[in-house]
mmCIF file of C-alpha atoms in Angstrom:
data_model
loop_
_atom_site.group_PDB
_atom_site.id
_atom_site.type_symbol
_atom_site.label_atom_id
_atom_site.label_comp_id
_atom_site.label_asym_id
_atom_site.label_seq_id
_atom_site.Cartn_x
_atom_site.Cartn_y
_atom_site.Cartn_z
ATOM 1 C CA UNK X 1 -27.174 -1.755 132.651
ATOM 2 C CA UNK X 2 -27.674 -4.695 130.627
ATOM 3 C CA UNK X 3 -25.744 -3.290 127.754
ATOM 4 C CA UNK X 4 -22.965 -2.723 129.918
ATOM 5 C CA UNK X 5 -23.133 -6.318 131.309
ATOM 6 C CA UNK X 6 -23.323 -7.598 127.207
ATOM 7 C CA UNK X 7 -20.753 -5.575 126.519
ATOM 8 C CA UNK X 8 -18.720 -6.826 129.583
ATOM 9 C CA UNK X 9 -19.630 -10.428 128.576
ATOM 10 C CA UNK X 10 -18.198 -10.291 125.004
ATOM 11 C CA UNK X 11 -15.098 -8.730 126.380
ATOM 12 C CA UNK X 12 -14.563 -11.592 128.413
ATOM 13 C CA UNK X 13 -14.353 -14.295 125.779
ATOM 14 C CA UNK X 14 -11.482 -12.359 123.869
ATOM 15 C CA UNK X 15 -8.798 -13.833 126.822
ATOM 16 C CA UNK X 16 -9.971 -17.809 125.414
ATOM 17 C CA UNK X 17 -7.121 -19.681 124.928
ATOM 18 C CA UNK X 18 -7.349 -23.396 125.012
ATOM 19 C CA UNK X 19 -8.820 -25.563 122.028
ATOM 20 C CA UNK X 20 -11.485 -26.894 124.624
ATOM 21 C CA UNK X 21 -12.744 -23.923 125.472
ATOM 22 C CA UNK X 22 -12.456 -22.060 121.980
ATOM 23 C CA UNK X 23 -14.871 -25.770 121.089
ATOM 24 C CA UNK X 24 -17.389 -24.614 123.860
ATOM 25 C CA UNK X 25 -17.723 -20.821 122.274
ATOM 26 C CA UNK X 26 -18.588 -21.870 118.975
ATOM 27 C CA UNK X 27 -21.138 -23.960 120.576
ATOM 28 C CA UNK X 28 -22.818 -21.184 122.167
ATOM 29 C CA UNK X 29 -22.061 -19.261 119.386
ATOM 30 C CA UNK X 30 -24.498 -21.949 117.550
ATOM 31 C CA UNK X 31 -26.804 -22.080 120.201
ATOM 32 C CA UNK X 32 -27.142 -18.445 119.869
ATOM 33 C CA UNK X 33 -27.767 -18.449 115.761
ATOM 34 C CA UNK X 34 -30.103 -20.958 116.406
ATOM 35 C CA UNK X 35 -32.646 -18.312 118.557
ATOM 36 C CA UNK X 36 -32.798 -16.516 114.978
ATOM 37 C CA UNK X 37 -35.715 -18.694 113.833
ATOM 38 C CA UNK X 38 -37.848 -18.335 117.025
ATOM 39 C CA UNK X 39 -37.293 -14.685 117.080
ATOM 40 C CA UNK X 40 -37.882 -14.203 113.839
ATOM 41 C CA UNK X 41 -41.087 -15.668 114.346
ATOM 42 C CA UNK X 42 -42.244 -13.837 117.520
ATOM 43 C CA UNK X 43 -41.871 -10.434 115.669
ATOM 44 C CA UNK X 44 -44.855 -8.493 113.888
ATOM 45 C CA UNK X 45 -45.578 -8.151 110.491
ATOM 46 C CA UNK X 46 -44.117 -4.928 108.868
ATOM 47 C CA UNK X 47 -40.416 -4.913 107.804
ATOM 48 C CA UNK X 48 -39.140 -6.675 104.948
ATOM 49 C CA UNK X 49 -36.863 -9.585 105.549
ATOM 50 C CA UNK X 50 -34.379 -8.199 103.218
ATOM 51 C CA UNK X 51 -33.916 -5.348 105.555
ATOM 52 C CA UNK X 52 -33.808 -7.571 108.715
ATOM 53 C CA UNK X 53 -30.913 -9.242 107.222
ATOM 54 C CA UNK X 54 -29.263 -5.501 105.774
ATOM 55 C CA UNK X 55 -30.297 -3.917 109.429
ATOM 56 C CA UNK X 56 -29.163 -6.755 111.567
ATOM 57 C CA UNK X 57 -25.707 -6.239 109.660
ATOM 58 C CA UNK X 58 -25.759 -2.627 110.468
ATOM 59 C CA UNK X 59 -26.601 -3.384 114.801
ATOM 60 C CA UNK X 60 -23.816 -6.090 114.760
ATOM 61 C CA UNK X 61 -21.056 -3.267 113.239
ATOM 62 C CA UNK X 62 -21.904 -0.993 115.668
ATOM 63 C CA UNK X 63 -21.425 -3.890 118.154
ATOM 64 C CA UNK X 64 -17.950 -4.492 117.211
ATOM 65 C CA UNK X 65 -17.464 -0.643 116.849
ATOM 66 C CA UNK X 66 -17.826 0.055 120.120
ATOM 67 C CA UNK X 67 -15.711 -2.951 121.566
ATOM 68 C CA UNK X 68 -13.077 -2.914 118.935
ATOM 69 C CA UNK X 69 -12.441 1.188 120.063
ATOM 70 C CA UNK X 70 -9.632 0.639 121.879
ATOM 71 C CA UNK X 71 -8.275 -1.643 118.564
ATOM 72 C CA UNK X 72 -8.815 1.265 116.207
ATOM 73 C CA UNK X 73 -6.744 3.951 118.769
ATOM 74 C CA UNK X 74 -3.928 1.735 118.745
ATOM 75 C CA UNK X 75 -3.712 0.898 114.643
ATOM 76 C CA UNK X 76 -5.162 -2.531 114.274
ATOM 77 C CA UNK X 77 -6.944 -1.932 110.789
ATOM 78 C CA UNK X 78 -4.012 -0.570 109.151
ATOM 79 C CA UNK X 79 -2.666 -4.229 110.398
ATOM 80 C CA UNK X 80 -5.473 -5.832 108.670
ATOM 81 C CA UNK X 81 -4.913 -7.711 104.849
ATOM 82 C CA UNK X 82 -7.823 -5.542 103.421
ATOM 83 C CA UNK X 83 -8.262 -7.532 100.383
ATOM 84 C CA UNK X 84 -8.985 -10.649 102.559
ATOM 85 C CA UNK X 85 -11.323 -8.395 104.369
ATOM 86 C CA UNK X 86 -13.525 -7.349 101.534
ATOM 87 C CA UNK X 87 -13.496 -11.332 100.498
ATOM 88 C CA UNK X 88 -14.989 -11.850 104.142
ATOM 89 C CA UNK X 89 -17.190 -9.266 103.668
ATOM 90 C CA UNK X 90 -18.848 -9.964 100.101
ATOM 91 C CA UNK X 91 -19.237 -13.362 101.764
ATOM 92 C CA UNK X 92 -21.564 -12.206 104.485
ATOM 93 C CA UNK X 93 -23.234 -10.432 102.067
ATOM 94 C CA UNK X 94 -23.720 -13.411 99.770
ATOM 95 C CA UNK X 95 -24.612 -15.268 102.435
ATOM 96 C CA UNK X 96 -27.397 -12.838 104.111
ATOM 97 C CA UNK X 97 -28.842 -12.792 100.420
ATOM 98 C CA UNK X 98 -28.479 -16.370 99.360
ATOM 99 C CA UNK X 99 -29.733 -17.869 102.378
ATOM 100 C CA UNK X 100 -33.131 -15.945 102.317
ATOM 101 C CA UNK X 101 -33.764 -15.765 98.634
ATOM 102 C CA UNK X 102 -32.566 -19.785 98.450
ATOM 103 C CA UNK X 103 -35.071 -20.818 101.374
ATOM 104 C CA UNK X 104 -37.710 -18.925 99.965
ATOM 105 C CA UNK X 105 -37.087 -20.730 96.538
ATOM 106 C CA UNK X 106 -36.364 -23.935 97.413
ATOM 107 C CA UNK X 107 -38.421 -24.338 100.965
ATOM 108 C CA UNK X 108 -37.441 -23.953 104.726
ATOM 109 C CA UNK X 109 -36.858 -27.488 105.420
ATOM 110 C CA UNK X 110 -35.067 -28.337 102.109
ATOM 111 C CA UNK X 111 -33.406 -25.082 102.039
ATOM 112 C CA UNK X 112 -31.974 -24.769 105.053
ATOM 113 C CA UNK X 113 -30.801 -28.253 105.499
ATOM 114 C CA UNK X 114 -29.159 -27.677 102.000
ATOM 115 C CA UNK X 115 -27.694 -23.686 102.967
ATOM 116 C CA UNK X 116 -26.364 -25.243 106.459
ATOM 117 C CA UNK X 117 -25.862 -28.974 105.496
ATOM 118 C CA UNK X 118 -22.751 -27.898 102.694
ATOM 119 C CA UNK X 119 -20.862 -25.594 104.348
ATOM 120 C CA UNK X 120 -18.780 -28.037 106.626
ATOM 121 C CA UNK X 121 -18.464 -29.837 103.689
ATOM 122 C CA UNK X 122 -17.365 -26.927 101.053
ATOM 123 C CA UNK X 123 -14.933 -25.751 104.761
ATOM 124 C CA UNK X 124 -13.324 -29.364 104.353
ATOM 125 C CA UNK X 125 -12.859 -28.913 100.719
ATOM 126 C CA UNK X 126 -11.410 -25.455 100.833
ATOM 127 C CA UNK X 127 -9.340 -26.001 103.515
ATOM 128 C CA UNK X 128 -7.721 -28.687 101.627
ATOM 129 C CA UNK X 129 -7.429 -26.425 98.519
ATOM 130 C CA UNK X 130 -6.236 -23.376 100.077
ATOM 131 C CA UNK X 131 -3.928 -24.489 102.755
ATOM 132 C CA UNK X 132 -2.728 -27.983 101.575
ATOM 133 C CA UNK X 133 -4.276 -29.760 104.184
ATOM 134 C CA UNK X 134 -6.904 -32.432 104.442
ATOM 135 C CA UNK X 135 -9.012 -32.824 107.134
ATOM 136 C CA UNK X 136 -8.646 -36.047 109.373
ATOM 137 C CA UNK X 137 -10.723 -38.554 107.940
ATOM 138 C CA UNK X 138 -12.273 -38.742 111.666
ATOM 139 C CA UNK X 139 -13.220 -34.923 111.077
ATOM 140 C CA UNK X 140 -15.204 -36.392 107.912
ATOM 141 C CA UNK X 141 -17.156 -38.812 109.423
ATOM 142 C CA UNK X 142 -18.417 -36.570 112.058
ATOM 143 C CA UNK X 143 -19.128 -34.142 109.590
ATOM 144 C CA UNK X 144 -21.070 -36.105 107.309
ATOM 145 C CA UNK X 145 -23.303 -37.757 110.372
ATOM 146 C CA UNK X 146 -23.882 -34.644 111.295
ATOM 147 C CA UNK X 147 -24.747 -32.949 108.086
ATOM 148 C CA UNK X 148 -27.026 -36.376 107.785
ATOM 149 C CA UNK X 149 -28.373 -35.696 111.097
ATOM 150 C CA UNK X 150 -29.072 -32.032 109.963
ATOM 151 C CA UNK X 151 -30.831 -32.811 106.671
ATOM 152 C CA UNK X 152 -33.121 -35.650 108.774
ATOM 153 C CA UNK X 153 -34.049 -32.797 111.146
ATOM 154 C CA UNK X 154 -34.734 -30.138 108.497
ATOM 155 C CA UNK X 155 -37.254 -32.427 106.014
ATOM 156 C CA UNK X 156 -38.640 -33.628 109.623
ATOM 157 C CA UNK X 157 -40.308 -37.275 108.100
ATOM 158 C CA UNK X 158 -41.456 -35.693 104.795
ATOM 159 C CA UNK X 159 -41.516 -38.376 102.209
ATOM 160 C CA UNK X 160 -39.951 -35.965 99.428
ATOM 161 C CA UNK X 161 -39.465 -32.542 98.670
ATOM 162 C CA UNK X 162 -38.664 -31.331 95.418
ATOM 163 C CA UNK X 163 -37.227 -27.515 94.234
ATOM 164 C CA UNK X 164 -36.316 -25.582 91.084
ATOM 165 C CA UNK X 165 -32.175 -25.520 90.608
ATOM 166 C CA UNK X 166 -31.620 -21.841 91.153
ATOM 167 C CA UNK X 167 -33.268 -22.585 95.083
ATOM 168 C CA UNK X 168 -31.144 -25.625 95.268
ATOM 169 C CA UNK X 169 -27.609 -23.673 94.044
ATOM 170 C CA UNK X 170 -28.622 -20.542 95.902
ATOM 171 C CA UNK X 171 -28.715 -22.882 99.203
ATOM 172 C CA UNK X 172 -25.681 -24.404 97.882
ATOM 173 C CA UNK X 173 -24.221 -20.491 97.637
ATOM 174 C CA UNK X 174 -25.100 -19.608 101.122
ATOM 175 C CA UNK X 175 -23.247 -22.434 102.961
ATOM 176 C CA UNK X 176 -20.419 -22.126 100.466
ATOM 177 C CA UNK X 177 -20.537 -18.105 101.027
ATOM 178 C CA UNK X 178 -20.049 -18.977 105.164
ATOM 179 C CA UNK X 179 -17.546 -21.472 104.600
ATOM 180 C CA UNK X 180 -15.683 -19.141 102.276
ATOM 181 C CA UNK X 181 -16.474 -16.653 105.577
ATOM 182 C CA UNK X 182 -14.920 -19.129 108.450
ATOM 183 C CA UNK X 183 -11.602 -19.370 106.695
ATOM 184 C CA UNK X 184 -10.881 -15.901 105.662
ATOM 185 C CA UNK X 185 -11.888 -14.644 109.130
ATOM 186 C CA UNK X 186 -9.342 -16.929 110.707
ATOM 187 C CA UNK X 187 -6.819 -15.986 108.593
ATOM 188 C CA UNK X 188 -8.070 -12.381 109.695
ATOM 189 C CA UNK X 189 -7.742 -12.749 113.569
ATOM 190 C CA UNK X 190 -3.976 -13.872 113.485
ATOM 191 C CA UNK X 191 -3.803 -10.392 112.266
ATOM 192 C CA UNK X 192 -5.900 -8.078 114.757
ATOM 193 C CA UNK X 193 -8.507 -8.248 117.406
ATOM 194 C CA UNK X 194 -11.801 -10.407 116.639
ATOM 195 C CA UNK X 195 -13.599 -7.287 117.296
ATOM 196 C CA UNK X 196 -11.588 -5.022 115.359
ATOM 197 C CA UNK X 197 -12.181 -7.839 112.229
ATOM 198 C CA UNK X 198 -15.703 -8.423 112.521
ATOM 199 C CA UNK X 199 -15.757 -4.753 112.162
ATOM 200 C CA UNK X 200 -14.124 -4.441 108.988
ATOM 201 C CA UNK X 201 -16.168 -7.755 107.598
ATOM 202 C CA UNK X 202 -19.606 -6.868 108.440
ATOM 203 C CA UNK X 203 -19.372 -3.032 108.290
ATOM 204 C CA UNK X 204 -18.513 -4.369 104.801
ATOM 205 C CA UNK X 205 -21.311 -6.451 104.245
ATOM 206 C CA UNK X 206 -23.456 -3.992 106.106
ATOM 207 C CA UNK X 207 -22.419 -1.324 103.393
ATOM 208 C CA UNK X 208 -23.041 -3.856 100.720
ATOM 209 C CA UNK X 209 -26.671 -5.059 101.806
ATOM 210 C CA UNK X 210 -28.646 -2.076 102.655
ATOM 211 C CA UNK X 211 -28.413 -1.399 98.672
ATOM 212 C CA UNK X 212 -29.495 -4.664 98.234
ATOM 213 C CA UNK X 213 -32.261 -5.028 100.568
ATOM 214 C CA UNK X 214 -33.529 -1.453 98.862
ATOM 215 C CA UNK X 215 -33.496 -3.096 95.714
ATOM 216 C CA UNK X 216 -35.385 -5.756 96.367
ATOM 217 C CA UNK X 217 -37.554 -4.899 99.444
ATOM 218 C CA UNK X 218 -38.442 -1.496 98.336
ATOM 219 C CA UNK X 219 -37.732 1.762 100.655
ATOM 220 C CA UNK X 220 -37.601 1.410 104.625
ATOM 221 C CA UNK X 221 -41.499 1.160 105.665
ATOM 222 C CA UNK X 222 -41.915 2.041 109.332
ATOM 223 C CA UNK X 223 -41.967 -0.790 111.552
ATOM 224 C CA UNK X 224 -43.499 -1.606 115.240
ATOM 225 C CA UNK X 225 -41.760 -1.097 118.291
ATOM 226 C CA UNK X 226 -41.471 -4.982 118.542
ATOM 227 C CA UNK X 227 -40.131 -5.691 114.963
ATOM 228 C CA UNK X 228 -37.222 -3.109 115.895
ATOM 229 C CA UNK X 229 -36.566 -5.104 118.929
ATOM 230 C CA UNK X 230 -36.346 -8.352 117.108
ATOM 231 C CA UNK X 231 -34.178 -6.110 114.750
ATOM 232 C CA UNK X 232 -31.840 -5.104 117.857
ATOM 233 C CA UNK X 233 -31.703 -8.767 119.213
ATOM 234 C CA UNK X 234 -30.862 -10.538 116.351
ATOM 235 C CA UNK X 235 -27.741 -7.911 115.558
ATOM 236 C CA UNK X 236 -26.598 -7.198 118.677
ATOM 237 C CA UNK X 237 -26.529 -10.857 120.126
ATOM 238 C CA UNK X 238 -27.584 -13.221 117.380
ATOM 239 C CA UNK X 239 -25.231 -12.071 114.753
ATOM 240 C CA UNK X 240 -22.500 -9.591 117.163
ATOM 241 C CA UNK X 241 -22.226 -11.591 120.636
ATOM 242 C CA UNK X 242 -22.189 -14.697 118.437
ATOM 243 C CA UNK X 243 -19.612 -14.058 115.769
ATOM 244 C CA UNK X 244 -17.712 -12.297 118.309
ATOM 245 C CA UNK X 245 -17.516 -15.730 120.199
ATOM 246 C CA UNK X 246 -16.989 -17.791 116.913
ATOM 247 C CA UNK X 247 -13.762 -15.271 115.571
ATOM 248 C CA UNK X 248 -12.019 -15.383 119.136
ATOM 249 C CA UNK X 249 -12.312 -19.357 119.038
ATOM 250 C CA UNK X 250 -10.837 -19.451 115.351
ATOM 251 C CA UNK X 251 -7.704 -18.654 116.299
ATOM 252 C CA UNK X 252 -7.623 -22.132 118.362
ATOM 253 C CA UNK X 253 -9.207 -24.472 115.853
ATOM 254 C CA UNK X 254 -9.261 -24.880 112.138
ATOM 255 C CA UNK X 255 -12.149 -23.530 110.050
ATOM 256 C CA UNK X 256 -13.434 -26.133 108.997
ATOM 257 C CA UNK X 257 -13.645 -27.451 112.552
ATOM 258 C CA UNK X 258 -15.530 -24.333 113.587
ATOM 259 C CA UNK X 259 -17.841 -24.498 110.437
ATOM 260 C CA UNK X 260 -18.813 -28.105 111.297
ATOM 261 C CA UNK X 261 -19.178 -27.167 115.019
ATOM 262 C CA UNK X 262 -21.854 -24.733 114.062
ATOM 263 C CA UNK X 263 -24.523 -27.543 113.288
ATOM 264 C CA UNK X 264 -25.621 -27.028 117.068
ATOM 265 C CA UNK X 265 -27.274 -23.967 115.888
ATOM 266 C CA UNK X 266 -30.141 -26.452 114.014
ATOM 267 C CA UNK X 267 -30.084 -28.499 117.361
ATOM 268 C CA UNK X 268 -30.719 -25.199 119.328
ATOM 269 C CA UNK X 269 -33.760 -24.133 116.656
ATOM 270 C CA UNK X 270 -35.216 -27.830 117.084
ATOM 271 C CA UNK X 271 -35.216 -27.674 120.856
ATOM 272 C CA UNK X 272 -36.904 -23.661 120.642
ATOM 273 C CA UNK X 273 -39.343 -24.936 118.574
ATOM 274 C CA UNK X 274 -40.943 -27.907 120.524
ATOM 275 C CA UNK X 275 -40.791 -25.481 123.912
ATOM 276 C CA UNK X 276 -41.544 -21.958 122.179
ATOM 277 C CA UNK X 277 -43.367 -22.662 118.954
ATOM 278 C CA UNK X 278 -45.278 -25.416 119.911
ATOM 279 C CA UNK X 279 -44.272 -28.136 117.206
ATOM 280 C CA UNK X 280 -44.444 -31.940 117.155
ATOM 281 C CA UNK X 281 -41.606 -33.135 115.391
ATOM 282 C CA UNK X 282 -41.602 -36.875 114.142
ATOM 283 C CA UNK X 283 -39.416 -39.313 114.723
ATOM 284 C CA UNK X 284 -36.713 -39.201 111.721
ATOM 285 C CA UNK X 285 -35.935 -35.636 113.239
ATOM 286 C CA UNK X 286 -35.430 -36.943 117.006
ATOM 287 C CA UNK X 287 -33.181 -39.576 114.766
ATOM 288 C CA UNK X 288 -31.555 -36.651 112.665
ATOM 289 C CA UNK X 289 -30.849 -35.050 115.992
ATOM 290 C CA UNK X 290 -29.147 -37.683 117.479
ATOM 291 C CA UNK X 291 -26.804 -37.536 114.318
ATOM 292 C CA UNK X 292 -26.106 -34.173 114.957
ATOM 293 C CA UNK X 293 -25.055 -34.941 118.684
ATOM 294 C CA UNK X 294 -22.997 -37.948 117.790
ATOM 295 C CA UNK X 295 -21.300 -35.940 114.917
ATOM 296 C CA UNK X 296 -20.323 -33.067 116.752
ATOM 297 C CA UNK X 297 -18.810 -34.933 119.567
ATOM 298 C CA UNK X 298 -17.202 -37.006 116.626
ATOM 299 C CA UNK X 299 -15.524 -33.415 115.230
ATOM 300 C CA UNK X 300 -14.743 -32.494 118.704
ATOM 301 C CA UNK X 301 -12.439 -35.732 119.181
ATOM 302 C CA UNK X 302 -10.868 -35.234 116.102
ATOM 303 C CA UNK X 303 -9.954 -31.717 116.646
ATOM 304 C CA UNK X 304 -8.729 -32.433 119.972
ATOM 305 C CA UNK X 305 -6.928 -35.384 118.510
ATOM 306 C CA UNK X 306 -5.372 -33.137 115.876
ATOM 307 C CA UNK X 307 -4.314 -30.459 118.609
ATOM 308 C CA UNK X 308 -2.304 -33.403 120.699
ATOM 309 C CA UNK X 309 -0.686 -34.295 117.668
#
């Protein structure tokens, strides 16, 4: 029953249509990647994170499988640009890998705030390169508050943090990897369904990790029933539901919009960790988050500026 009523759910957001609301899915979208942290967290010991990331990859493509049916029956890969597909896919790849190995290098507060902090910025900067066209310089300013905001939330009042270069430029990898992932996929759903694509891109990636993740987490150890759960949660609506959501709005707002948008997803982890996890943050990250806020409502403006235009 409740799979029917997800399933139900993410069928409903295909029929989006207006720039507002195509805003207010990436949003949730980011609201929803921010629950990874938490329930991350709330899962026992006993599989390695590599093949959390490989496995979650492998729940989300049977996610889209099963919604983009009705896609495949009626042609819509063979209407796909494959080569463009396999770039979106070696991106989610890079970016399941990056991001872990990067934070692990470089540190969770530095890393992340590093991993999500440049990809609106290396969006803005590809968007420029690949389609000619530079972001408002209204987009920019929310951007870069927010990105501020996000770093000021991440190092949470810590004086300084320091980290070897190959943590820094794998961070730097992983939000240049999503970026690189946001543009392509747009490009992608003028073509075919936003199921039907995230198919092809993380049944990719999927196909590309689990070697990966057997490399360097060893062979498949069994895992508790809760682990597996987490597992199920974060494929199915972390990483499915949610780039289901952020594909349908692309084809309603640039890239780089819907890259920059995304920086709810550290406002979402900040409020999940004060109410689930217990922590105190200080006051530079209640400062950071008000960045973040006043940012994104700074991007939305400019996009919906942009649209009337």
């Amino acid at each position: 029953m409740a799979s029917s009523s997800l399933l139900s759910s993410a069928a409903a957001v295909l029929s989006a249509s207006s720039p507002a609301r195509a805003i207010g899915m990436v949003l949730l979208a980011a609201m929803l990647w921010g629950t990874t942290g938490t329930a991350q967290s709330l899962a026992p010991a006993g599989l390695s994170p590599y093949w959390v990331g490989a496995l979650r990859l492998v729940f989300a493509s049977a996610f889209f499988a099963v919604l983009a049916w009705p896609g495949l029956r009626a042609g819509q890969l063979q209407q796909l640009h494959w080569p463009a597909a396999l770039a979106g896919a070696v991106c989610v790849a890079a970016y399941n890998l990056s991001f872990f190995a990067g934070v692990r290098s470089a540190g969770v507060a530095l890393g992340t705030a590093l991993a999500i902090g440049s990809g609106p910025i290396w969006a803005g900067l590809l968007q420029t390169v690949w389609q000619r066209r530079l972001p408002a310089p209204l987009w920019w300013l929310g951007t870069l508050l927010g990105v501020a905001g996000g770093a000021a939330m991440a190092l949470d009042g810590r004086a300084s943090v320091s980290a070897p270069p190959a943590g820094i430029a794998l961070c730097l990898l992983a939000g240049l990897s999503y970026a690189g992932y946001a543009l392509v996929n747009k490009r992608l759903v003028a073509q075919a369904g936003a199921a039907t694509v995230n198919l092809a891109v993380f049944g990719g990636a999927a196909v590309l990790s689990l070697p990966a993740a057997l490399a360097l987490g060893g062979p498949l150890a069994a895992a508790q029933a809760g682990t597996w759960a987490v597992v199920a949660y974060l494929g199915l609506v972390a990483t499915g539901l949610a780039y289901l959501l952020f594909s349908s709005a692309l084809r309603h707002i640039s890239g780089a919009t819907g890259v920059t948008l995304a920086l709810a997803e550290p406002v979402t982890a900040f409020a999940l960790a004060i109410a689930v996890v217990g922590e105190r943050p200080s006051a530079m990250a209640f400062a950071g988050l008000g960045g973040v806020l006043a940012g994104l409502l700074i991007v939305v403006a400019a996009e919906l500026r942009g649209t009337r235009s």
